[in-house]
């Protein structure tokens, strides 16, 4: 299991264990962590699963696809730290990762 900490906009931390292979979005939803809406269920068309990832962890993530970049651009997201959590696959290399959630998903 991989420990993932989701931090709400007001600082509430939820540390949960997620099985490798799931997405970070699924890790939140399956553990009832509030703050990730995931309206499209991970099909990459809602952008309501956004999280901010600090630099120390961003370098360990898979490269963003063009489509992820386009979707973030389409919703006006300009912060390079922001990713779609449904596109981040949980792996052992990410054990201990901290994900900051926005006040509202768009
Ligand atoms: S869950 Fe819809 S884009 Fe990630």
Short mmCIF file of C-alpha atoms and ligand atoms in Angstrom, two decimals:
data_model
loop_
_atom_site.label_atom_id
_atom_site.label_comp_id
_atom_site.label_asym_id
_atom_site.label_seq_id
_atom_site.Cartn_x
_atom_site.Cartn_y
_atom_site.Cartn_z
CA UNK A 1 0.00 0.00 0.00
CA UNK A 2 1.05 3.55 -0.68
CA UNK A 3 0.39 6.35 1.77
CA UNK A 4 -1.19 9.40 0.17
CA UNK A 5 -2.04 12.55 2.09
CA UNK A 6 -4.78 14.76 0.69
CA UNK A 7 -4.83 18.28 2.12
CA UNK A 8 -7.99 20.36 1.87
CA UNK A 9 -7.85 24.09 1.11
CA UNK A 10 -8.29 24.82 4.82
CA UNK A 11 -5.46 22.53 5.88
CA UNK A 12 -7.29 19.37 6.92
CA UNK A 13 -5.04 16.41 6.20
CA UNK A 14 -6.37 12.99 5.27
CA UNK A 15 -3.69 10.30 5.12
CA UNK A 16 -4.94 7.12 3.50
CA UNK A 17 -3.43 3.93 2.13
CA UNK A 18 -4.03 3.31 -1.56
CA UNK A 19 -3.29 0.19 -3.53
CA UNK A 20 -0.78 0.67 -6.36
CA UNK A 21 -2.44 0.78 -9.76
CA UNK A 22 -5.34 2.93 -8.71
CA UNK A 23 -5.33 6.62 -9.58
CA UNK A 24 -4.91 9.33 -6.98
CA UNK A 25 -8.52 10.33 -7.73
CA UNK A 26 -9.72 6.80 -6.99
CA UNK A 27 -7.67 6.81 -3.80
CA UNK A 28 -9.58 9.85 -2.57
CA UNK A 29 -13.02 8.67 -3.67
CA UNK A 30 -12.60 5.14 -2.34
CA UNK A 31 -11.53 6.53 1.04
CA UNK A 32 -14.30 9.17 1.19
CA UNK A 33 -11.86 12.06 1.12
CA UNK A 34 -13.84 15.20 0.34
CA UNK A 35 -12.53 17.73 -2.16
CA UNK A 36 -12.17 15.70 -5.32
CA UNK A 37 -15.47 15.61 -7.19
CA UNK A 38 -14.39 13.46 -10.16
CA UNK A 39 -17.64 14.10 -12.02
CA UNK A 40 -16.55 12.11 -15.08
CA UNK A 41 -15.26 9.12 -13.13
CA UNK A 42 -11.74 9.42 -14.48
CA UNK A 43 -12.59 9.71 -18.17
CA UNK A 44 -10.69 13.00 -18.40
CA UNK A 45 -13.34 15.43 -19.43
CA UNK A 46 -14.48 17.14 -16.21
CA UNK A 47 -11.30 18.52 -14.57
CA UNK A 48 -13.00 18.28 -11.17
CA UNK A 49 -10.23 16.14 -9.75
CA UNK A 50 -7.50 18.78 -9.71
CA UNK A 51 -4.71 18.64 -7.16
CA UNK A 52 -1.57 20.64 -6.67
CA UNK A 53 1.65 18.66 -6.44
CA UNK A 54 4.81 20.09 -4.90
CA UNK A 55 8.04 20.03 -6.90
CA UNK A 56 9.66 17.23 -4.88
CA UNK A 57 6.86 14.90 -6.02
CA UNK A 58 6.16 16.29 -9.47
CA UNK A 59 9.48 15.02 -10.75
CA UNK A 60 8.40 11.47 -9.82
CA UNK A 61 5.14 11.59 -11.76
CA UNK A 62 4.58 10.33 -15.26
CA UNK A 63 4.65 12.98 -17.96
CA UNK A 64 1.35 14.74 -18.56
CA UNK A 65 -0.43 13.79 -21.74
CA UNK A 66 -1.26 16.47 -24.28
CA UNK A 67 -4.93 15.88 -23.58
CA UNK A 68 -4.48 16.50 -19.84
CA UNK A 69 -2.66 19.74 -20.61
CA UNK A 70 -5.39 20.77 -23.04
CA UNK A 71 -8.15 20.06 -20.53
CA UNK A 72 -6.41 22.04 -17.79
CA UNK A 73 -5.90 24.87 -20.24
CA UNK A 74 -9.57 24.72 -21.27
CA UNK A 75 -10.70 25.28 -17.67
CA UNK A 76 -8.27 28.15 -17.24
CA UNK A 77 -5.81 26.34 -15.02
CA UNK A 78 -2.41 27.99 -15.37
CA UNK A 79 -0.56 26.72 -12.30
CA UNK A 80 2.06 24.19 -13.52
CA UNK A 81 1.81 22.35 -10.18
CA UNK A 82 -1.79 21.40 -10.88
CA UNK A 83 -2.56 17.95 -12.23
CA UNK A 84 -5.64 15.86 -12.80
CA UNK A 85 -5.54 13.32 -10.00
CA UNK A 86 -7.29 10.76 -12.21
CA UNK A 87 -4.19 10.81 -14.40
CA UNK A 88 -1.69 10.14 -11.61
CA UNK A 89 -1.22 6.45 -11.07
CA UNK A 90 -0.40 5.32 -7.55
CA UNK A 91 2.94 3.55 -7.36
CA UNK A 92 5.40 2.60 -4.65
CA UNK A 93 7.66 5.47 -5.76
CA UNK A 94 4.95 7.87 -4.61
CA UNK A 95 4.69 6.56 -1.05
CA UNK A 96 4.25 9.59 1.20
CA UNK A 97 3.06 11.98 -1.51
CA UNK A 98 1.09 15.03 -0.41
CA UNK A 99 -1.62 16.44 -2.66
CA UNK A 100 -3.17 19.85 -2.07
CA UNK A 101 -6.78 20.23 -3.12
CA UNK A 102 -8.34 23.49 -4.27
CA UNK A 103 -11.14 25.28 -2.41
CA UNK A 104 -13.49 24.38 -5.24
CA UNK A 105 -13.27 22.09 -8.22
CA UNK A 106 -14.32 23.92 -11.37
S1 LIG B 1 -12.14 12.67 -12.90
FE1 LIG B 1 -12.80 13.85 -14.58
S2 LIG B 1 -10.95 14.64 -15.40
FE2 LIG B 1 -10.32 13.52 -13.67
#
